Tab-separated table of C-alpha atoms in Angstrom:
chain	number	residue	atom	x	y	z
A	1	MET	CA	62.963	-7.022	60.108
A	2	LYS	CA	60.026	-5.133	61.551
A	3	LYS	CA	60.048	-2.717	58.581
A	4	LYS	CA	60.071	-5.624	56.098
A	5	LYS	CA	57.049	-7.217	57.779
A	6	LEU	CA	55.155	-3.903	57.645
A	7	LEU	CA	55.810	-3.564	53.920
A	8	MET	CA	54.586	-7.120	53.374
A	9	PHE	CA	51.381	-6.302	55.299
A	10	TYR	CA	50.651	-3.233	53.115
A	11	ALA	CA	51.266	-5.305	50.004
A	12	PHE	CA	48.762	-7.882	51.238
A	13	ILE	CA	46.102	-5.222	51.948
A	14	PHE	CA	46.570	-3.698	48.472
A	15	THR	CA	46.309	-7.098	46.800
A	16	MET	CA	43.139	-7.990	48.720
A	17	GLY	CA	41.604	-4.648	47.733
A	18	LEU	CA	42.170	-5.372	44.079
A	19	THR	CA	40.731	-8.836	44.481
A	20	ALA	CA	37.629	-7.446	46.172
A	21	CYS	CA	37.124	-5.103	43.207
A	22	GLY	CA	37.319	-7.987	40.799
A	23	ALA	CA	40.944	-7.527	39.807
A	24	ALA	CA	43.423	-10.342	40.085
A	25	PRO	CA	46.868	-9.800	41.582
A	26	GLN	CA	49.281	-8.647	38.904
A	27	GLU	CA	52.367	-10.491	37.838
A	28	THR	CA	55.692	-8.786	38.206
A	29	PRO	CA	55.962	-6.371	35.258
A	30	ALA	CA	58.310	-7.319	32.497
A	31	SER	CA	61.471	-5.412	31.960
A	32	ALA	CA	61.571	-2.558	29.430
A	33	GLU	CA	63.396	-4.809	26.984
A	34	GLU	CA	60.522	-7.315	27.107
A	35	VAL	CA	57.751	-4.766	26.452
A	36	GLN	CA	56.771	-4.389	22.831
A	37	VAL	CA	55.532	-0.790	22.279
A	38	GLN	CA	52.543	-0.674	19.883
A	39	GLU	CA	52.953	2.489	17.816
A	40	GLU	CA	50.054	4.096	15.872
A	41	PRO	CA	50.553	3.827	12.105
A	42	VAL	CA	51.405	7.131	10.476
A	43	PRO	CA	48.646	8.081	7.981
A	44	THR	CA	49.685	8.551	4.404
A	45	GLU	CA	49.244	11.802	2.512
A	46	GLU	CA	46.381	10.227	0.575
A	47	GLU	CA	44.607	9.230	3.790
A	48	LEU	CA	45.018	12.703	5.268
A	49	ALA	CA	43.654	14.266	2.080
A	50	ALA	CA	40.654	11.921	2.094
A	51	GLU	CA	39.931	12.722	5.737
A	52	LYS	CA	40.135	16.468	5.067
A	53	ARG	CA	37.820	16.134	2.086
A	54	GLU	CA	35.323	14.182	4.146
A	55	GLU	CA	35.300	16.852	6.852
A	56	THR	CA	35.308	19.854	4.515
A	57	LEU	CA	33.420	18.899	1.373
A	58	SER	CA	30.958	16.162	2.279
A	59	PRO	CA	28.745	18.415	4.476
A	60	VAL	CA	28.546	20.960	1.632
A	61	LEU	CA	27.551	18.315	-0.897
A	62	GLN	CA	24.958	16.929	1.494
A	63	GLU	CA	23.446	20.363	2.186
A	64	ALA	CA	23.316	21.137	-1.546
A	65	ALA	CA	21.558	17.831	-2.178
A	66	GLU	CA	18.948	18.647	0.481
A	67	LEU	CA	18.307	22.069	-1.103
A	68	ALA	CA	17.936	20.477	-4.513
A	69	LYS	CA	15.210	18.159	-3.207
A	70	SER	CA	12.938	21.201	-2.798
A	71	TYR	CA	14.118	22.620	-6.146
A	72	ASP	CA	16.130	25.363	-4.454
A	73	TYR	CA	18.795	25.121	-7.129
A	74	GLU	CA	19.886	28.748	-6.766
A	75	ALA	CA	20.816	28.262	-3.103
A	76	ALA	CA	22.476	24.925	-3.869
A	77	LEU	CA	24.570	26.488	-6.646
A	78	ALA	CA	25.586	29.393	-4.435
A	79	LEU	CA	26.757	26.897	-1.817
A	80	LEU	CA	28.666	24.760	-4.299
A	81	GLN	CA	30.390	27.753	-5.881
A	82	GLU	CA	31.801	28.757	-2.496
A	83	VAL	CA	33.750	25.545	-1.870
A	84	PRO	CA	37.495	25.979	-1.174
A	85	GLU	CA	39.580	26.470	-4.315
A	86	GLU	CA	41.250	23.074	-3.945
A	87	TYR	CA	37.867	21.375	-4.451
A	88	ALA	CA	36.580	23.614	-7.253
A	89	GLN	CA	37.332	20.934	-9.850
A	90	ASP	CA	36.296	17.995	-7.689
A	91	GLU	CA	34.315	15.497	-9.754
A	92	GLU	CA	31.387	15.384	-7.302
A	93	VAL	CA	31.241	19.178	-7.060
A	94	LEU	CA	31.213	19.590	-10.836
A	95	SER	CA	28.570	16.898	-11.183
A	96	ALA	CA	26.352	18.555	-8.540
A	97	ILE	CA	26.746	21.978	-10.205
A	98	ALA	CA	25.766	20.507	-13.566
A	99	ALA	CA	22.713	18.765	-12.077
A	100	CYS	CA	21.509	21.950	-10.345
A	101	THR	CA	22.074	24.027	-13.471
A	102	ASP	CA	20.086	21.539	-15.551
A	103	GLY	CA	17.332	21.533	-12.940
A	104	LEU	CA	17.119	25.308	-12.969
A	105	ASP	CA	17.003	25.361	-16.762
A	106	SER	CA	14.140	22.864	-16.764
A	107	PHE	CA	11.722	25.226	-14.948
A	108	VAL	CA	8.742	26.397	-16.980
A	109	PRO	CA	6.436	29.395	-16.484
A	110	TYR	CA	2.932	28.693	-15.196
A	111	ASP	CA	0.593	30.835	-17.267
A	112	GLN	CA	-2.705	30.216	-15.445
A	113	PRO	CA	-4.127	31.932	-12.327
A	114	VAL	CA	-2.623	30.297	-9.245
A	115	ARG	CA	-4.941	28.594	-6.749
A	116	HIS	CA	-4.904	29.700	-3.107
A	117	ILE	CA	-6.453	27.333	-0.560
A	118	PHE	CA	-7.047	28.055	3.108
A	119	PHE	CA	-8.051	26.404	6.357
A	120	HIS	CA	-8.960	27.260	9.926
A	121	SER	CA	-7.454	25.459	12.909
A	122	LEU	CA	-8.026	21.734	12.585
A	123	ILE	CA	-10.419	19.584	14.582
A	124	VAL	CA	-8.418	16.959	16.477
A	125	ASP	CA	-11.246	15.182	18.361
A	126	THR	CA	-14.455	15.010	16.314
A	127	SER	CA	-16.430	13.641	19.272
A	128	LEU	CA	-15.907	16.956	21.057
A	129	ALA	CA	-16.420	19.253	18.061
A	130	PHE	CA	-19.509	17.420	16.802
A	131	ASP	CA	-21.221	16.852	20.130
A	132	GLY	CA	-24.571	18.475	19.315
A	133	ASP	CA	-23.997	21.786	21.098
A	134	TYR	CA	-24.531	25.249	19.585
A	135	MET	CA	-21.003	25.305	18.090
A	136	GLU	CA	-21.345	22.050	16.168
A	137	ASN	CA	-22.816	23.473	12.973
A	138	GLY	CA	-20.220	26.235	12.723
A	139	TYR	CA	-17.409	23.745	13.111
A	140	ASN	CA	-19.076	21.497	10.554
A	141	TYR	CA	-19.253	24.333	8.040
A	142	TRP	CA	-15.936	26.123	8.432
A	143	MET	CA	-13.440	23.705	9.942
A	144	THR	CA	-11.445	20.781	8.606
A	145	THR	CA	-10.469	17.715	10.623
A	146	VAL	CA	-6.904	16.489	11.084
A	147	ASP	CA	-7.689	13.328	9.089
A	148	GLU	CA	-9.190	15.379	6.250
A	149	PHE	CA	-6.188	17.689	6.132
A	150	ARG	CA	-3.769	14.798	5.923
A	151	ALA	CA	-5.838	13.245	3.127
A	152	ILE	CA	-5.967	16.595	1.300
A	153	LEU	CA	-2.170	16.855	1.407
A	154	ASP	CA	-1.857	13.340	-0.011
A	155	GLU	CA	-4.191	14.175	-2.906
A	156	LEU	CA	-2.585	17.521	-3.669
A	157	TYR	CA	0.805	15.857	-3.764
A	158	ALA	CA	-0.437	13.034	-5.987
A	159	ASN	CA	-2.035	15.602	-8.316
A	160	GLN	CA	1.356	17.323	-8.784
A	161	TYR	CA	0.640	20.513	-6.838
A	162	ILE	CA	3.595	22.336	-5.312
A	163	LEU	CA	3.548	25.059	-2.656
A	164	ILE	CA	4.991	28.425	-3.645
A	165	ASP	CA	5.569	31.771	-1.955
A	166	ILE	CA	2.758	34.207	-2.779
A	167	HIS	CA	5.438	36.761	-3.684
A	168	ASP	CA	6.233	34.657	-6.774
A	169	LEU	CA	3.048	36.088	-8.328
A	170	ALA	CA	4.705	39.450	-8.986
A	171	GLU	CA	8.030	41.092	-9.619
A	172	GLU	CA	8.811	44.013	-7.344
A	173	GLN	CA	10.851	47.039	-8.336
A	174	VAL	CA	11.794	49.861	-5.958
A	175	ASP	CA	12.937	53.192	-7.335
A	176	GLU	CA	15.445	55.585	-5.757
A	177	GLU	CA	12.697	57.268	-3.741
A	178	GLY	CA	11.453	53.977	-2.327
A	179	ASN	CA	8.341	53.740	-4.477
A	180	VAL	CA	7.297	50.148	-5.166
A	181	THR	CA	6.058	48.983	-8.562
A	182	LEU	CA	4.631	45.500	-9.041
A	183	THR	CA	4.355	43.702	-12.364
A	184	ALA	CA	2.665	40.367	-13.025
A	185	ALA	CA	4.922	37.322	-13.052
A	186	GLN	CA	4.388	33.788	-14.198
A	187	PRO	CA	5.815	31.589	-11.438
A	188	LEU	CA	8.586	29.316	-12.646
A	189	VAL	CA	8.018	25.743	-11.517
A	190	PRO	CA	9.411	22.317	-12.351
A	191	GLU	CA	7.782	20.967	-15.483
A	192	GLY	CA	4.551	19.125	-14.706
A	193	LYS	CA	4.043	20.824	-11.334
A	194	ILE	CA	1.100	23.120	-10.513
A	195	PRO	CA	1.838	26.059	-8.179
A	196	LEU	CA	-0.352	26.506	-5.112
A	197	VAL	CA	-0.555	29.042	-2.276
A	198	LEU	CA	-1.785	27.882	1.149
A	199	SER	CA	-2.927	29.866	4.186
A	200	VAL	CA	-4.500	29.241	7.577
A	201	ASP	CA	-6.727	31.768	9.315
A	202	ASP	CA	-6.592	33.039	12.904
A	203	VAL	CA	-4.350	30.504	14.692
A	204	SER	CA	-5.387	32.153	17.955
A	205	TYR	CA	-7.013	29.092	19.548
A	206	TYR	CA	-9.889	31.243	20.709
A	207	ASP	CA	-11.624	30.812	24.034
A	208	TYR	CA	-14.749	29.439	22.331
A	209	MET	CA	-12.682	26.467	21.097
A	210	GLU	CA	-11.806	25.386	24.649
A	211	ASN	CA	-12.748	21.743	25.338
A	212	ASP	CA	-14.055	21.333	21.779
A	213	GLY	CA	-11.301	19.128	20.403
A	214	PHE	CA	-8.778	21.709	19.161
A	215	ALA	CA	-5.134	22.303	20.005
A	216	LYS	CA	-4.357	24.730	22.820
A	217	ARG	CA	-1.415	26.647	21.379
A	218	LEU	CA	1.752	26.424	19.330
A	219	VAL	CA	4.976	25.526	21.154
A	220	LEU	CA	8.568	24.580	20.378
A	221	ASP	CA	9.635	21.046	21.212
A	222	GLU	CA	13.027	19.968	22.550
A	223	ASN	CA	14.431	20.050	18.992
A	224	GLY	CA	13.229	23.579	18.346
A	225	ASP	CA	10.484	22.413	15.968
A	226	VAL	CA	7.026	24.004	15.957
A	227	LYS	CA	4.427	21.700	17.485
A	228	ASN	CA	1.092	21.965	19.302
A	229	LEU	CA	0.094	21.567	22.900
A	230	TYR	CA	-3.055	19.457	22.860
A	231	ILE	CA	-5.029	18.544	25.989
A	232	ASP	CA	-7.259	15.508	25.581
A	233	GLN	CA	-10.560	14.682	27.275
A	234	ASP	CA	-8.764	13.218	30.280
A	235	GLY	CA	-6.713	16.376	30.787
A	236	THR	CA	-3.515	14.740	29.566
A	237	GLU	CA	-1.141	17.109	27.780
A	238	HIS	CA	0.392	16.076	24.463
A	239	ILE	CA	3.059	17.806	22.350
A	240	GLY	CA	2.740	16.907	18.684
A	241	ASP	CA	1.245	17.543	15.257
A	242	TYR	CA	-2.330	18.716	15.867
A	243	ASP	CA	-2.775	21.641	13.450
A	244	VAL	CA	-1.907	22.830	9.962
A	245	MET	CA	1.591	24.130	10.685
A	246	PRO	CA	3.302	21.087	12.250
A	247	ILE	CA	1.389	18.613	10.054
A	248	LEU	CA	2.471	20.431	6.899
A	249	ASP	CA	6.029	20.764	8.215
A	250	ALA	CA	6.202	17.002	8.702
A	251	PHE	CA	4.677	16.345	5.272
A	252	VAL	CA	7.211	18.588	3.516
A	253	LYS	CA	10.032	16.953	5.445
A	254	GLU	CA	8.880	13.603	4.048
A	255	HIS	CA	8.059	15.048	0.609
A	256	PRO	CA	10.412	18.000	0.014
A	257	ASP	CA	9.322	18.167	-3.638
A	258	PHE	CA	5.884	19.371	-2.439
A	259	SER	CA	7.477	22.720	-1.596
A	260	LEU	CA	9.268	25.062	-3.980
A	261	ARG	CA	12.366	26.402	-2.221
A	262	GLY	CA	10.940	25.462	1.179
A	263	ALA	CA	7.718	27.498	0.907
A	264	LYS	CA	4.992	26.470	3.364
A	265	GLY	CA	2.042	28.825	3.859
A	266	ILE	CA	0.659	32.037	5.314
A	267	ILE	CA	-0.642	32.489	8.859
A	268	ALA	CA	-3.429	35.097	8.731
A	269	ALA	CA	-3.347	36.380	12.297
A	270	THR	CA	-5.958	38.376	14.170
A	271	GLY	CA	-5.180	39.984	17.532
A	272	TYR	CA	-8.252	40.411	19.721
A	273	GLU	CA	-7.413	37.214	21.619
A	274	GLY	CA	-3.690	37.364	21.060
A	275	THR	CA	-2.056	35.006	18.586
A	276	LEU	CA	-0.637	31.481	18.343
A	277	GLY	CA	-2.527	30.592	21.530
A	278	TYR	CA	-0.957	33.291	23.718
A	279	ARG	CA	-3.148	36.074	25.112
A	280	ILE	CA	-0.773	38.931	24.397
A	281	ASN	CA	-3.860	41.153	24.034
A	282	ASP	CA	-4.354	41.004	27.805
A	283	MET	CA	-2.246	43.835	29.187
A	284	GLU	CA	-3.097	42.765	32.769
A	285	SER	CA	-1.876	39.196	32.312
A	286	PRO	CA	0.862	38.210	34.787
A	287	THR	CA	2.495	36.173	32.004
A	288	LEU	CA	2.305	38.921	29.374
A	289	GLU	CA	6.056	39.364	28.854
A	290	ALA	CA	6.703	35.626	28.819
A	291	ASP	CA	3.867	35.137	26.334
A	292	ARG	CA	5.192	37.906	24.098
A	293	GLU	CA	8.616	36.294	24.090
A	294	ALA	CA	7.056	32.912	23.290
A	295	VAL	CA	5.187	34.396	20.317
A	296	ARG	CA	8.329	36.121	19.071
A	297	THR	CA	10.401	32.933	19.340
A	298	ILE	CA	7.786	30.702	17.690
A	299	ALA	CA	7.126	33.242	14.928
A	300	ASP	CA	10.850	33.464	14.196
A	301	ARG	CA	11.048	29.687	13.904
A	302	LEU	CA	7.993	29.567	11.638
A	303	LYS	CA	9.512	32.149	9.320
A	304	GLU	CA	12.841	30.296	9.307
A	305	THR	CA	11.006	27.196	8.071
A	306	GLY	CA	9.056	28.767	5.212
A	307	TRP	CA	5.982	30.314	6.848
A	308	LEU	CA	4.759	33.882	6.318
A	309	PHE	CA	2.465	36.068	8.398
A	310	ALA	CA	-0.421	38.222	7.189
A	311	SER	CA	-2.735	40.675	8.902
A	312	HIS	CA	-6.246	39.301	9.216
A	313	GLY	CA	-7.377	42.467	10.990
A	314	TYR	CA	-6.959	42.935	14.726
A	315	GLY	CA	-10.664	42.546	15.498
A	316	HIS	CA	-11.668	40.391	12.491
A	317	LYS	CA	-14.058	43.125	11.364
A	318	HIS	CA	-15.933	43.460	8.077
A	319	THR	CA	-13.338	45.540	6.229
A	320	ALA	CA	-15.748	46.616	3.504
A	321	ASP	CA	-18.387	47.846	5.987
A	322	ILE	CA	-16.432	49.555	8.751
A	323	SER	CA	-15.520	53.237	8.514
A	324	GLN	CA	-12.173	54.508	7.324
A	325	ASN	CA	-11.311	55.576	10.880
A	326	SER	CA	-12.261	52.179	12.260
A	327	LEU	CA	-10.079	50.435	9.678
A	328	ALA	CA	-7.163	52.711	10.579
A	329	ALA	CA	-7.579	52.094	14.327
A	330	ASP	CA	-7.874	48.331	13.775
A	331	THR	CA	-4.797	48.203	11.531
A	332	GLU	CA	-2.652	50.324	13.827
A	333	ARG	CA	-3.538	48.136	16.780
A	334	TRP	CA	-2.575	45.022	14.810
A	335	GLN	CA	0.764	46.616	14.003
A	336	GLU	CA	1.397	47.561	17.641
A	337	GLU	CA	0.255	44.348	19.343
A	338	ILE	CA	0.833	41.607	16.752
A	339	ALA	CA	3.333	42.757	14.112
A	340	ALA	CA	5.614	43.866	16.936
A	341	TYR	CA	6.094	40.167	17.790
A	342	VAL	CA	5.483	38.237	14.547
A	343	GLY	CA	7.203	40.776	12.299
A	344	ASP	CA	6.154	43.214	9.604
A	345	THR	CA	4.270	41.937	6.569
A	346	ASP	CA	3.017	43.123	3.196
A	347	LEU	CA	0.146	40.586	3.194
A	348	TYR	CA	-3.444	41.469	4.092
A	349	ILE	CA	-6.070	38.707	4.183
A	350	TYR	CA	-9.583	40.093	4.483
A	351	PRO	CA	-11.712	38.935	7.435
A	352	TYR	CA	-14.700	36.952	6.134
A	353	GLY	CA	-13.093	37.162	2.690
A	354	GLU	CA	-14.881	40.475	2.051
A	355	GLU	CA	-12.871	42.673	-0.270
A	356	ILE	CA	-12.801	46.451	-0.549
A	357	ASP	CA	-12.946	48.725	-3.593
A	358	TYR	CA	-10.070	48.666	-6.090
A	359	PRO	CA	-9.074	51.483	-6.164
A	360	GLY	CA	-10.471	53.290	-3.124
A	361	PRO	CA	-9.518	55.174	0.029
A	362	LYS	CA	-9.309	52.020	2.139
A	363	LEU	CA	-6.973	50.390	-0.344
A	364	SER	CA	-4.827	53.535	-0.412
A	365	TYR	CA	-4.652	53.548	3.375
A	366	LEU	CA	-3.643	49.866	3.589
A	367	GLN	CA	-1.006	50.438	0.918
A	368	SER	CA	0.342	53.359	2.959
A	369	MET	CA	0.757	50.904	5.850
A	370	GLY	CA	2.966	48.677	3.707
A	371	PHE	CA	0.462	46.104	2.448
A	372	ARG	CA	0.876	44.972	-1.167
A	373	TYR	CA	-0.854	41.582	-1.407
A	374	PHE	CA	-4.607	41.336	-0.739
A	375	CYS	CA	-6.633	38.126	-0.552
A	376	GLY	CA	-10.394	37.634	-0.482
A	377	VAL	CA	-12.510	34.495	-0.857
A	378	TRP	CA	-13.920	33.213	-4.135
A	379	ALA	CA	-14.111	29.449	-4.175
A	380	SER	CA	-15.461	28.836	-7.682
A	381	LYS	CA	-12.242	29.583	-9.585
A	382	PRO	CA	-8.765	31.021	-9.074
A	383	PHE	CA	-8.234	34.712	-9.731
A	384	VAL	CA	-5.063	36.809	-9.699
A	385	SER	CA	-4.744	40.459	-10.670
A	386	VAL	CA	-1.549	42.508	-10.492
A	387	LYS	CA	-1.571	46.297	-10.677
A	388	ASP	CA	1.228	48.800	-10.170
A	389	GLY	CA	0.799	48.936	-6.425
A	390	TYR	CA	-0.907	45.722	-5.370
A	391	VAL	CA	-1.578	42.050	-6.040
A	392	ARG	CA	-5.085	40.680	-5.612
A	393	GLN	CA	-5.689	36.940	-5.222
A	394	THR	CA	-8.795	34.974	-4.256
A	395	ARG	CA	-8.786	32.027	-1.873
A	396	CYS	CA	-10.736	28.776	-1.747
A	397	ASN	CA	-11.844	27.270	1.584
A	398	LEU	CA	-11.346	23.508	1.880
A	399	ASP	CA	-13.766	22.921	4.745
A	400	GLY	CA	-16.972	21.011	5.443
A	401	TYR	CA	-19.166	23.455	3.566
A	402	THR	CA	-17.125	23.370	0.362
A	403	MET	CA	-16.377	19.652	0.360
A	404	ILE	CA	-19.993	18.647	1.054
A	405	SER	CA	-22.015	21.363	-0.703
A	406	ARG	CA	-19.757	22.333	-3.598
A	407	PRO	CA	-17.312	19.499	-4.270
A	408	GLN	CA	-17.300	20.281	-8.008
A	409	SER	CA	-15.752	23.700	-7.299
A	410	VAL	CA	-12.592	22.040	-6.003
A	411	ALA	CA	-12.521	18.997	-8.276
A	412	ASP	CA	-9.302	20.270	-9.850
A	413	LEU	CA	-7.664	20.031	-6.428
A	414	ILE	CA	-9.133	17.003	-4.683
A	415	ASP	CA	-11.794	14.329	-4.887
A	416	ALA	CA	-13.871	15.520	-1.938
A	417	SER	CA	-15.863	12.282	-1.794
A	418	ARG	CA	-12.691	10.512	-0.669
A	419	ILE	CA	-11.753	13.208	1.836
A	420	VAL	CA	-14.846	13.984	3.935
A	421	ASP	CA	-14.513	12.638	7.471
A	422	PRO	CA	-17.272	10.081	8.236
A	423	ALA	CA	-17.591	11.620	11.701
A	424	ARG	CA	-19.165	14.746	10.218
A	425	PRO	CA	-22.909	15.224	10.866
A	426	GLU	CA	-25.207	16.522	8.126
A	427	LEU	CA	-24.921	20.211	7.330
A	428	LYS	CA	-27.867	22.190	8.651
């Protein structure tokens, strides 16, 4: 009797516990005969096949469609031709292959010299850049504002321009001994499109730009995308699109047909204050190794997403005026301190746009260091020349000086009167 009462007490405690947790006392469970077991329906062979197709084929079709948006039909076709044998004759696969083949066949050669436009780091806060100090006029001449750059992209897109890789200007052949021969090529582009090369100089976020309304450095956000660190007047840090690279990345993401096969632009890097906003030139810096790793990681991501790097000279010196020895020392230092982290390149963009003799000993030296593509500045008209061992292309600066003083020289690209930021002061 005592044992029965104890069992009843435990049952009461258990029931009260359930009630306190919001659960009502349970009824006595039904017998096994009364319980109806709900079995999962067995999928049919057709349903299993559809599920397998969805898991196996749909991602391939989606990736091919994304590649086709930027006219990368070759990559899309390569992807589609690697589908499992059981889907080789799938109606959607065959339709996608036909569409990509037709797209590739519709390309036409562009038989005019290709334009090359360039920028410096963008002005984010015009009230800081144009504040009347000794830097104002330089910024007004040679820089472009964020609002102007966005407007320029809109106009270029509306005018049917499309970004290409500068290497599309030539065909490269390498013989058995490793000698490189370049021959002129007419870039193949979708009919109606006008090829365009874009570059941005320096991207060092120099010390003189501090507190003048520019971004601080390039960074990777939580998604691994390239963004800027920008510090506003109040000292608040922002991660976002505050310079050419992330703004153009976002624009191409929205308008993939502005980029041929994912091409973006060229970063013409100096080295005397590091690169990408990291002072990897300072060998005494306590953060040197971390900064080097940051540059390497960001540069890798930039290259993965269509960006190229060029040497802009380590010290941004007048290439035409300095001695042969000085050019060699400058170039070797760039290779050791910058190329070591952003990667090797065959692109050389002259500081100040000042070209050297073609041919000449300086050209021969730069070629011996692996450079094949050389870019100066000549805003009045596009110019491209391809010789056996090099490609020469001129660039046009879309900045305050050009848009205000010589808008007619870029009328084929943009209507400068609709672009110029009203915050700009008069040029002096």
